[in-house]
mmCIF file of C-alpha atoms and ligand atoms in Angstrom:
data_model
loop_
_atom_site.group_PDB
_atom_site.id
_atom_site.type_symbol
_atom_site.label_atom_id
_atom_site.label_comp_id
_atom_site.label_asym_id
_atom_site.label_seq_id
_atom_site.Cartn_x
_atom_site.Cartn_y
_atom_site.Cartn_z
ATOM 1 C CA MET J 1 94.177 39.614 135.934
ATOM 2 C CA THR J 2 90.564 39.718 134.722
ATOM 3 C CA GLN J 3 89.678 41.422 131.491
ATOM 4 C CA HIS J 4 86.429 42.703 130.096
ATOM 5 C CA PRO J 5 85.260 39.935 127.767
ATOM 6 C CA SER J 6 84.850 42.295 124.820
ATOM 7 C CA ILE J 7 88.551 43.226 124.858
ATOM 8 C CA ASP J 8 89.773 39.762 125.852
ATOM 9 C CA ARG J 9 92.951 39.178 123.820
ATOM 10 C CA THR J 10 91.912 35.552 123.334
ATOM 11 C CA GLN J 11 89.323 36.843 120.908
ATOM 12 C CA THR J 12 90.648 37.049 117.381
ATOM 13 C CA ASP J 13 92.014 40.500 116.577
ATOM 14 C CA SER J 14 90.056 40.599 113.377
ATOM 15 C CA GLY J 15 86.888 39.942 115.365
ATOM 16 C CA VAL J 16 87.577 42.919 117.575
ATOM 17 C CA MET J 17 88.478 45.035 114.574
ATOM 18 C CA GLN J 18 85.181 44.137 112.943
ATOM 19 C CA GLN J 19 83.247 45.043 116.069
ATOM 20 C CA ARG J 20 85.072 48.357 116.331
ATOM 21 C CA LYS J 21 84.449 49.164 112.686
ATOM 22 C CA ALA J 22 80.742 48.494 113.148
ATOM 23 C CA TYR J 23 80.785 50.600 116.290
ATOM 24 C CA TYR J 24 82.531 53.482 114.496
ATOM 25 C CA ASP J 25 79.989 53.334 111.708
ATOM 26 C CA ARG J 26 77.178 53.358 114.251
ATOM 27 C CA ILE J 27 78.474 56.314 116.285
ATOM 28 C CA GLY J 28 79.213 58.136 113.032
ATOM 29 C CA GLN J 29 75.462 58.292 112.494
ATOM 30 C CA HIS J 30 75.354 60.339 115.698
ATOM 31 C CA LYS J 31 78.127 62.629 114.453
ATOM 32 C CA LEU J 32 80.588 61.037 116.861
ATOM 33 C CA ALA J 33 84.101 59.674 116.250
ATOM 34 C CA PRO J 34 86.631 57.825 118.435
ATOM 35 C CA LEU J 35 89.468 60.035 119.578
ATOM 36 C CA TRP J 36 91.751 57.043 120.212
ATOM 37 C CA GLU J 37 92.021 56.348 116.483
ATOM 38 C CA VAL J 38 93.354 59.863 115.770
ATOM 39 C CA LEU J 39 94.917 61.087 118.996
ATOM 40 C CA HIS J 40 98.526 60.333 118.076
ATOM 41 C CA GLY J 41 98.179 62.263 114.837
ATOM 42 C CA LEU J 42 96.591 65.234 116.581
ATOM 43 C CA VAL J 43 99.000 65.709 119.445
ATOM 44 C CA ILE J 44 102.412 64.952 118.012
ATOM 45 C CA PRO J 45 105.696 65.232 119.953
ATOM 46 C CA GLN J 46 107.045 67.962 117.702
ATOM 47 C CA PRO J 47 105.936 69.901 114.609
ATOM 48 C CA LYS J 48 105.648 67.780 111.463
ATOM 49 C CA SER J 49 104.531 70.091 108.702
ATOM 50 C CA ALA J 50 103.254 69.605 105.199
ATOM 51 C CA CYS J 51 105.275 72.768 104.483
ATOM 52 C CA GLN J 52 108.511 71.960 102.700
ATOM 53 C CA PRO J 53 111.762 73.907 102.471
ATOM 54 C CA ALA J 54 111.761 75.670 99.093
ATOM 55 C CA LEU J 55 113.847 78.196 97.155
ATOM 56 C CA TRP J 56 112.923 80.527 94.295
ATOM 57 C CA HIS J 57 115.836 81.970 92.324
ATOM 58 C CA TYR J 58 114.696 85.355 91.029
ATOM 59 C CA ALA J 59 116.734 84.902 87.841
ATOM 60 C CA ASP J 60 114.721 81.739 87.062
ATOM 61 C CA ILE J 61 111.313 83.361 87.436
ATOM 62 C CA ARG J 62 111.762 87.011 86.449
ATOM 63 C CA ASP J 63 110.905 86.402 82.780
ATOM 64 C CA GLU J 64 107.654 84.656 83.799
ATOM 65 C CA ILE J 65 106.749 87.550 86.077
ATOM 66 C CA MET J 66 107.293 89.986 83.162
ATOM 67 C CA GLU J 67 105.248 87.674 80.876
ATOM 68 C CA ALA J 68 102.285 88.112 83.220
ATOM 69 C CA GLY J 69 102.624 91.826 82.471
ATOM 70 C CA ARG J 70 101.987 91.076 78.774
ATOM 71 C CA LEU J 71 99.087 88.714 79.416
ATOM 72 C CA ILE J 72 96.978 90.721 81.876
ATOM 73 C CA THR J 73 96.845 94.273 83.157
ATOM 74 C CA ALA J 74 97.093 95.095 86.849
ATOM 75 C CA LYS J 75 93.581 96.544 86.658
ATOM 76 C CA GLU J 76 92.027 93.454 85.082
ATOM 77 C CA ALA J 77 93.852 91.148 87.451
ATOM 78 C CA GLU J 78 93.017 93.459 90.392
ATOM 79 C CA ARG J 79 96.358 92.240 91.738
ATOM 80 C CA ARG J 80 98.807 90.770 89.223
ATOM 81 C CA VAL J 81 100.674 88.363 91.451
ATOM 82 C CA LEU J 82 102.432 85.048 91.019
ATOM 83 C CA ILE J 83 101.803 83.088 94.193
ATOM 84 C CA LEU J 84 104.895 81.581 95.803
ATOM 85 C CA GLU J 85 103.303 78.216 96.385
ATOM 86 C CA ASN J 86 104.842 75.826 98.851
ATOM 87 C CA PRO J 87 105.499 72.568 96.969
ATOM 88 C CA GLY J 88 104.260 70.568 99.973
ATOM 89 C CA MET J 89 100.838 72.281 99.823
ATOM 90 C CA PRO J 90 100.066 72.694 96.087
ATOM 91 C CA GLY J 91 96.886 74.554 95.225
ATOM 92 C CA GLN J 92 96.567 76.019 98.715
ATOM 93 C CA SER J 93 97.925 79.504 97.994
ATOM 94 C CA ARG J 94 100.333 79.449 100.897
ATOM 95 C CA ILE J 95 104.090 79.552 101.394
ATOM 96 C CA THR J 96 103.866 78.286 104.995
ATOM 97 C CA THR J 97 100.962 76.670 106.816
ATOM 98 C CA SER J 98 99.794 80.044 108.170
ATOM 99 C CA LEU J 99 101.059 82.593 105.632
ATOM 100 C CA TYR J 100 100.650 83.517 101.993
ATOM 101 C CA ALA J 101 103.387 85.036 99.812
ATOM 102 C CA GLY J 102 103.504 86.182 96.186
ATOM 103 C CA LEU J 103 105.479 88.377 93.783
ATOM 104 C CA GLN J 104 103.478 91.315 92.481
ATOM 105 C CA LEU J 105 104.281 93.197 89.269
ATOM 106 C CA ILE J 106 103.203 96.759 88.559
ATOM 107 C CA LEU J 107 104.252 98.292 85.263
ATOM 108 C CA PRO J 108 104.809 101.990 84.535
ATOM 109 C CA GLY J 109 101.492 103.824 84.276
ATOM 110 C CA GLU J 110 99.445 101.049 85.861
ATOM 111 C CA VAL J 111 97.070 101.211 88.792
ATOM 112 C CA ALA J 112 96.020 98.362 91.079
ATOM 113 C CA PRO J 113 92.557 99.487 92.212
ATOM 114 C CA SER J 114 91.662 100.331 95.775
ATOM 115 C CA HIS J 115 90.141 97.748 98.105
ATOM 116 C CA ARG J 116 90.323 96.622 101.694
ATOM 117 C CA HIS J 117 90.173 93.321 103.550
ATOM 118 C CA THR J 118 90.609 91.922 107.016
ATOM 119 C CA GLN J 119 93.842 90.170 106.020
ATOM 120 C CA SER J 120 96.972 92.175 106.889
ATOM 121 C CA ALA J 121 99.566 92.573 104.177
ATOM 122 C CA LEU J 122 103.238 93.442 103.943
ATOM 123 C CA ARG J 123 105.120 94.498 100.838
ATOM 124 C CA PHE J 124 108.838 93.925 100.551
ATOM 125 C CA VAL J 125 110.283 95.661 97.499
ATOM 126 C CA VAL J 126 112.403 93.295 95.398
ATOM 127 C CA GLU J 127 113.028 95.208 92.181
ATOM 128 C CA GLY J 128 112.420 98.757 90.974
ATOM 129 C CA SER J 129 112.118 102.201 92.380
ATOM 130 C CA GLY J 130 109.513 104.930 92.495
ATOM 131 C CA ALA J 131 106.178 103.061 92.408
ATOM 132 C CA PHE J 132 103.772 103.953 95.173
ATOM 133 C CA THR J 133 101.170 102.473 97.426
ATOM 134 C CA ALA J 134 98.439 104.481 99.105
ATOM 135 C CA VAL J 135 97.175 103.314 102.522
ATOM 136 C CA ASP J 136 94.507 105.020 104.531
ATOM 137 C CA GLY J 137 94.791 108.363 102.701
ATOM 138 C CA GLU J 138 98.597 108.543 102.487
ATOM 139 C CA LYS J 139 100.872 107.709 99.582
ATOM 140 C CA THR J 140 104.365 106.312 100.003
ATOM 141 C CA ILE J 141 107.003 105.965 97.301
ATOM 142 C CA MET J 142 108.697 102.604 97.435
ATOM 143 C CA GLU J 143 112.353 101.691 96.975
ATOM 144 C CA GLU J 144 114.208 98.361 96.946
ATOM 145 C CA GLY J 145 114.415 96.850 100.411
ATOM 146 C CA ASP J 146 111.559 98.959 101.858
ATOM 147 C CA PHE J 147 109.106 97.148 104.114
ATOM 148 C CA ILE J 148 105.570 98.522 103.756
ATOM 149 C CA ILE J 149 102.491 97.580 105.785
ATOM 150 C CA THR J 150 98.866 97.458 104.748
ATOM 151 C CA PRO J 151 96.985 97.056 108.070
ATOM 152 C CA SER J 152 93.804 95.028 108.309
ATOM 153 C CA TRP J 153 90.725 96.799 106.861
ATOM 154 C CA THR J 154 92.589 99.817 105.435
ATOM 155 C CA TRP J 155 91.902 101.004 101.876
ATOM 156 C CA HIS J 156 94.921 100.409 99.664
ATOM 157 C CA ASP J 157 95.793 100.893 96.005
ATOM 158 C CA HIS J 158 99.076 100.826 94.156
ATOM 159 C CA GLY J 159 100.452 102.692 91.171
ATOM 160 C CA ASN J 160 103.652 103.091 89.221
ATOM 161 C CA ASP J 161 104.574 106.601 88.032
ATOM 162 C CA SER J 162 108.175 105.548 87.424
ATOM 163 C CA ASP J 163 109.521 104.377 84.051
ATOM 164 C CA ARG J 164 110.469 100.884 85.233
ATOM 165 C CA PRO J 165 108.543 97.786 86.336
ATOM 166 C CA MET J 166 108.333 97.253 90.051
ATOM 167 C CA VAL J 167 108.216 93.827 91.704
ATOM 168 C CA TRP J 168 107.546 93.325 95.374
ATOM 169 C CA MET J 169 106.890 90.360 97.589
ATOM 170 C CA ASP J 170 103.465 90.368 99.238
ATOM 171 C CA GLY J 171 103.131 88.573 102.578
ATOM 172 C CA LEU J 172 99.641 88.122 103.953
ATOM 173 C CA ASP J 173 98.051 86.255 106.852
ATOM 174 C CA ILE J 174 95.459 84.711 104.485
ATOM 175 C CA PRO J 175 95.634 81.087 105.744
ATOM 176 C CA LEU J 176 95.475 82.303 109.341
ATOM 177 C CA VAL J 177 92.406 84.424 108.658
ATOM 178 C CA GLN J 178 90.923 81.512 106.698
ATOM 179 C CA ALA J 179 91.418 79.161 109.645
ATOM 180 C CA LEU J 180 89.453 81.626 111.785
ATOM 181 C CA ASP J 181 86.755 82.169 109.131
ATOM 182 C CA CYS J 182 86.928 85.937 109.355
ATOM 183 C CA SER J 183 87.648 87.126 105.820
ATOM 184 C CA PHE J 184 85.784 90.299 104.899
ATOM 185 C CA SER J 185 86.569 92.492 101.897
ATOM 186 C CA GLU J 186 85.177 95.282 99.774
ATOM 187 C CA LYS J 187 86.087 97.406 96.755
ATOM 188 C CA PHE J 188 86.506 101.148 96.867
ATOM 189 C CA PRO J 189 84.096 102.821 94.402
ATOM 190 C CA GLU J 190 86.988 104.399 92.484
ATOM 191 C CA ASP J 191 90.388 103.043 91.388
ATOM 192 C CA SER J 192 92.290 105.425 93.642
ATOM 193 C CA GLN J 193 91.329 106.520 97.140
ATOM 194 C CA PRO J 194 91.437 110.241 97.978
ATOM 195 C CA LEU J 195 94.635 111.355 99.703
ATOM 196 C CA SER J 196 94.188 113.168 102.990
ATOM 197 C CA LYS J 197 97.764 113.327 104.284
ATOM 198 C CA PRO J 198 101.041 114.511 102.781
ATOM 199 C CA THR J 199 103.541 111.850 101.645
ATOM 200 C CA GLY J 200 105.924 111.040 104.477
ATOM 201 C CA ASP J 201 103.523 112.151 107.203
ATOM 202 C CA SER J 202 103.348 108.857 109.085
ATOM 203 C CA LEU J 203 107.117 108.347 109.111
ATOM 204 C CA ALA J 204 107.664 111.870 110.432
ATOM 205 C CA ARG J 205 104.865 111.666 112.945
ATOM 206 C CA TYR J 206 105.565 108.211 114.378
ATOM 207 C CA GLY J 207 108.966 107.106 113.071
ATOM 208 C CA ALA J 208 111.412 109.662 114.416
ATOM 209 C CA GLY J 209 111.649 108.398 118.008
ATOM 210 C CA LEU J 210 108.728 110.674 118.834
ATOM 211 C CA LEU J 211 104.947 110.365 119.058
ATOM 212 C CA PRO J 212 102.266 113.071 118.993
ATOM 213 C CA VAL J 213 101.887 114.116 122.635
ATOM 214 C CA ASP J 214 98.292 112.885 122.827
ATOM 215 C CA HIS J 215 98.791 109.706 120.788
ATOM 216 C CA GLU J 216 96.466 106.869 121.771
ATOM 217 C CA VAL J 217 96.955 103.302 120.655
ATOM 218 C CA THR J 218 93.774 102.234 118.868
ATOM 219 C CA THR J 219 95.020 99.415 116.616
ATOM 220 C CA PRO J 220 97.724 96.795 117.062
ATOM 221 C CA THR J 221 99.423 97.664 113.744
ATOM 222 C CA SER J 222 102.304 100.125 113.557
ATOM 223 C CA PRO J 223 101.308 103.687 112.558
ATOM 224 C CA VAL J 224 104.533 103.743 110.478
ATOM 225 C CA PHE J 225 103.592 102.051 107.240
ATOM 226 C CA ASN J 226 106.836 102.357 105.290
ATOM 227 C CA TYR J 227 110.095 101.352 106.953
ATOM 228 C CA PRO J 228 112.626 102.610 104.393
ATOM 229 C CA TYR J 229 115.579 100.324 103.663
ATOM 230 C CA ARG J 230 117.956 103.278 103.804
ATOM 231 C CA ARG J 231 117.277 103.661 107.517
ATOM 232 C CA THR J 232 117.312 99.918 108.253
ATOM 233 C CA ARG J 233 120.603 99.459 106.399
ATOM 234 C CA GLU J 234 122.156 102.396 108.237
ATOM 235 C CA ALA J 235 121.131 100.913 111.609
ATOM 236 C CA LEU J 236 122.785 97.588 110.697
ATOM 237 C CA GLU J 237 125.892 99.331 109.402
ATOM 238 C CA THR J 238 126.302 101.373 112.559
ATOM 239 C CA MET J 239 125.555 98.483 114.888
ATOM 240 C CA ARG J 240 128.035 96.150 113.238
ATOM 241 C CA ARG J 241 130.857 98.186 114.746
ATOM 242 C CA ALA J 242 129.958 96.818 118.190
ATOM 243 C CA GLU J 243 130.928 93.365 116.816
ATOM 244 C CA GLN J 244 128.163 91.674 118.824
ATOM 245 C CA TRP J 245 127.415 88.870 116.456
ATOM 246 C CA ASP J 246 124.770 86.313 117.227
ATOM 247 C CA ALA J 247 126.131 82.807 116.447
ATOM 248 C CA CYS J 248 122.954 81.861 114.502
ATOM 249 C CA HIS J 249 121.673 85.177 113.119
ATOM 250 C CA GLY J 250 124.659 87.468 112.680
ATOM 251 C CA LEU J 251 123.060 90.819 113.435
ATOM 252 C CA LYS J 252 119.269 90.503 113.364
ATOM 253 C CA LEU J 253 116.716 93.231 114.084
ATOM 254 C CA GLN J 254 112.956 93.060 114.319
ATOM 255 C CA TYR J 255 110.634 95.726 112.975
ATOM 256 C CA VAL J 256 108.561 97.237 115.789
ATOM 257 C CA ASN J 257 105.475 99.329 116.272
ATOM 258 C CA PRO J 258 106.944 102.447 117.919
ATOM 259 C CA ALA J 259 103.745 103.125 119.849
ATOM 260 C CA THR J 260 103.685 99.720 121.578
ATOM 261 C CA GLY J 261 107.125 98.170 121.289
ATOM 262 C CA GLN J 262 105.388 95.102 119.846
ATOM 263 C CA SER J 263 105.855 93.667 116.361
ATOM 264 C CA ALA J 264 105.026 96.102 113.558
ATOM 265 C CA MET J 265 102.145 93.853 112.460
ATOM 266 C CA PRO J 266 100.039 91.818 114.905
ATOM 267 C CA THR J 267 100.047 88.608 112.857
ATOM 268 C CA ILE J 268 103.351 88.763 110.987
ATOM 269 C CA GLY J 269 106.792 89.266 112.518
ATOM 270 C CA THR J 270 109.294 90.983 110.234
ATOM 271 C CA PHE J 271 113.059 91.030 110.513
ATOM 272 C CA MET J 272 116.214 92.240 108.775
ATOM 273 C CA GLN J 273 119.612 90.680 109.372
ATOM 274 C CA LEU J 274 123.190 91.271 108.334
ATOM 275 C CA LEU J 275 125.473 88.270 107.812
ATOM 276 C CA PRO J 276 129.007 89.657 107.711
ATOM 277 C CA LYS J 277 131.503 88.338 105.165
ATOM 278 C CA GLY J 278 132.798 84.961 106.353
ATOM 279 C CA PHE J 279 129.805 84.289 108.572
ATOM 280 C CA ASP J 280 129.424 80.542 109.276
ATOM 281 C CA GLY J 281 126.286 80.311 111.345
ATOM 282 C CA ALA J 282 125.391 77.873 114.109
ATOM 283 C CA THR J 283 122.345 75.635 113.664
ATOM 284 C CA TYR J 284 119.003 77.114 114.656
ATOM 285 C CA ARG J 285 115.386 76.152 114.576
ATOM 286 C CA SER J 286 112.148 77.725 115.731
ATOM 287 C CA SER J 287 108.468 76.855 115.669
ATOM 288 C CA ASP J 288 107.663 79.741 113.291
ATOM 289 C CA ALA J 289 108.152 78.728 109.643
ATOM 290 C CA THR J 290 110.060 81.609 108.055
ATOM 291 C CA VAL J 291 110.170 83.219 104.630
ATOM 292 C CA PHE J 292 113.477 84.872 103.644
ATOM 293 C CA SER J 293 114.095 87.447 100.894
ATOM 294 C CA VAL J 294 117.689 88.305 100.056
ATOM 295 C CA VAL J 295 118.354 92.033 99.694
ATOM 296 C CA GLU J 296 122.112 92.125 99.227
ATOM 297 C CA GLY J 297 124.947 89.687 98.716
ATOM 298 C CA THR J 298 125.214 85.952 98.281
ATOM 299 C CA GLY J 299 125.485 82.945 100.538
ATOM 300 C CA HIS J 300 123.866 79.657 101.329
ATOM 301 C CA THR J 301 121.644 78.093 103.959
ATOM 302 C CA MET J 302 122.003 74.488 105.012
ATOM 303 C CA VAL J 303 118.510 73.153 105.635
ATOM 304 C CA GLY J 304 117.712 69.976 107.573
ATOM 305 C CA GLU J 305 120.020 67.451 109.176
ATOM 306 C CA GLY J 306 122.207 64.492 108.211
ATOM 307 C CA ASP J 307 121.468 62.788 104.886
ATOM 308 C CA ALA J 308 118.340 64.862 104.414
ATOM 309 C CA ALA J 309 120.232 68.147 104.537
ATOM 310 C CA GLN J 310 119.831 70.434 101.506
ATOM 311 C CA ARG J 311 121.899 73.389 100.491
ATOM 312 C CA PHE J 312 120.093 76.531 99.303
ATOM 313 C CA ASP J 313 122.510 78.761 97.405
ATOM 314 C CA TRP J 314 121.050 82.226 97.265
ATOM 315 C CA GLY J 315 121.708 85.726 96.024
ATOM 316 C CA LYS J 316 120.017 89.105 95.735
ATOM 317 C CA ARG J 317 116.198 88.935 95.190
ATOM 318 C CA ASP J 318 115.933 85.188 95.881
ATOM 319 C CA THR J 319 113.230 83.873 98.224
ATOM 320 C CA PHE J 320 113.377 80.780 100.397
ATOM 321 C CA VAL J 321 111.237 79.237 103.101
ATOM 322 C CA ILE J 322 112.160 77.133 106.147
ATOM 323 C CA PRO J 323 109.293 75.166 107.751
ATOM 324 C CA SER J 324 108.564 75.049 111.458
ATOM 325 C CA TRP J 325 111.203 73.272 113.579
ATOM 326 C CA VAL J 326 113.484 72.389 110.645
ATOM 327 C CA PRO J 327 117.105 73.120 111.640
ATOM 328 C CA TYR J 328 119.081 75.457 109.398
ATOM 329 C CA ARG J 329 122.247 77.529 109.352
ATOM 330 C CA HIS J 330 123.244 80.500 107.257
ATOM 331 C CA VAL J 331 126.669 80.879 105.619
ATOM 332 C CA ALA J 332 128.004 83.996 103.828
ATOM 333 C CA PRO J 333 131.529 83.166 102.606
ATOM 334 C CA ASP J 334 131.966 85.740 99.846
ATOM 335 C CA GLY J 335 130.787 89.052 101.302
ATOM 336 C CA ASP J 336 128.239 90.761 103.484
ATOM 337 C CA ALA J 337 124.673 89.594 102.974
ATOM 338 C CA VAL J 338 121.483 91.324 104.082
ATOM 339 C CA VAL J 339 118.332 89.237 104.405
ATOM 340 C CA PHE J 340 114.715 90.212 105.201
ATOM 341 C CA SER J 341 112.389 87.629 106.737
ATOM 342 C CA PHE J 342 108.869 87.186 108.050
ATOM 343 C CA SER J 343 106.884 84.607 110.013
ATOM 344 C CA ASP J 344 103.845 84.173 112.259
ATOM 345 C CA ARG J 345 106.011 84.547 115.376
ATOM 346 C CA PRO J 346 103.893 87.287 117.018
ATOM 347 C CA VAL J 347 100.830 85.022 116.912
ATOM 348 C CA GLN J 348 102.723 82.115 118.386
ATOM 349 C CA LYS J 349 104.231 84.366 121.082
ATOM 350 C CA VAL J 350 100.973 85.899 122.203
ATOM 351 C CA LEU J 351 99.509 82.399 122.476
ATOM 352 C CA GLY J 352 102.500 81.165 124.487
ATOM 353 C CA LEU J 353 103.394 78.650 121.778
ATOM 354 C CA TRP J 354 106.657 79.913 120.287
ATOM 355 C CA ARG J 355 109.824 77.867 120.780
ATOM 356 C CA GLU J 356 113.351 78.046 119.468
ATOM 357 C CA SER J 357 116.478 75.979 119.902
ATOM 358 C CA ARG J 358 120.108 76.499 119.064
ATOM 359 C CA GLY J 359 122.802 74.030 118.158
ATOM 360 C CA ASN J 360 121.931 70.344 117.841
ATOM 361 C CA ARG J 361 119.478 70.226 120.716
HETATM 362 C C1 LIG G 401 96.059 91.956 97.983
HETATM 363 O O1 LIG G 401 95.124 92.813 98.377
HETATM 364 C C2 LIG G 401 97.258 92.415 97.484
HETATM 365 O O2 LIG G 401 96.734 94.670 97.886
HETATM 366 C C3 LIG G 401 98.229 91.507 97.124
HETATM 367 O O3 LIG G 401 98.450 94.245 96.699
HETATM 368 C C4 LIG G 401 98.033 90.166 97.196
HETATM 369 C C5 LIG G 401 96.602 88.323 97.759
HETATM 370 C C6 LIG G 401 95.413 87.847 98.206
HETATM 371 C C7 LIG G 401 94.414 88.733 98.623
HETATM 372 C C8 LIG G 401 94.606 90.067 98.555
HETATM 373 C C9 LIG G 401 97.482 93.885 97.332
HETATM 374 C C10 LIG G 401 96.828 89.679 97.696
HETATM 375 C C11 LIG G 401 95.814 90.579 98.079
#
């Protein structure tokens, strides 16, 4: 077999390497680079993420959250939030590769001033009762376990007229929007936006299994912006009687936009699941890294496989994150557990990228 002299193996390898290096330097001057040096890192056989599994016990961090309340006001901070930073991506303000999460504190009497941005946000109430958020001219009072949406480019401000601190988890598509270079934002001229709708209007109008007769879908985000936990919990409690348990998820529901049947938010999928007492889940993995927030009960999640497996023991108000394609299984030995979660699944699905697998496949 004849070979091109320049890649003749009889030449010393180091000679070839030197020639290649010189070549790479030369083409670099033309803003060119050799794909063959990077191809195997670009197109890998399965996800290998910088995102690491991580767990935040609320009891370990609550004092530090409250300390932030003594060090800076919500108004000065604009948003007084401790970022839940993935330990595999320090300094990058992200909990997964595509999503941001943080814990926001709002004290009695405080206001977080009105602004809007292209990033979509969710709030998941972790502690407290009676604080409010206003979105697009409507106020909603928030309770533990409520899932609230701030759609892209809607004015939003928060306040706390209750007599207790409120802490919620923020989930935003910041890294996703950053990757697309389409962050826009602006401040509202006053702290609070004017209210144009009665409290509860959206839930009544769009969240009662009905829609206004002439409703037209103009945005991908759900017109319901507070999904009260009371209703979600009741759905799970009624459905459990059917005893149709999923081997991996127990009883898991997804929040939907009632006007489209799609996910409630276009970029973030949101879920609530019930793990009944004694649940010993089968192994599961999916390509959407997922953030979990425990609403009720205790349990543990086995993360990873073999010697690398970790056990995350969790209880009420704890947060944990499972990276893309890392196998895990949930266990709830001591009682019922209810767990909220979110991920970029809707984005992966619309792009035809999403995958899941069950068991040890
Ligand atoms: C934001 O607007 C909020 O409105 C919370 O409460 C967290 C993190 C980054 C950028 C904007 C909020 C945020 C945020």
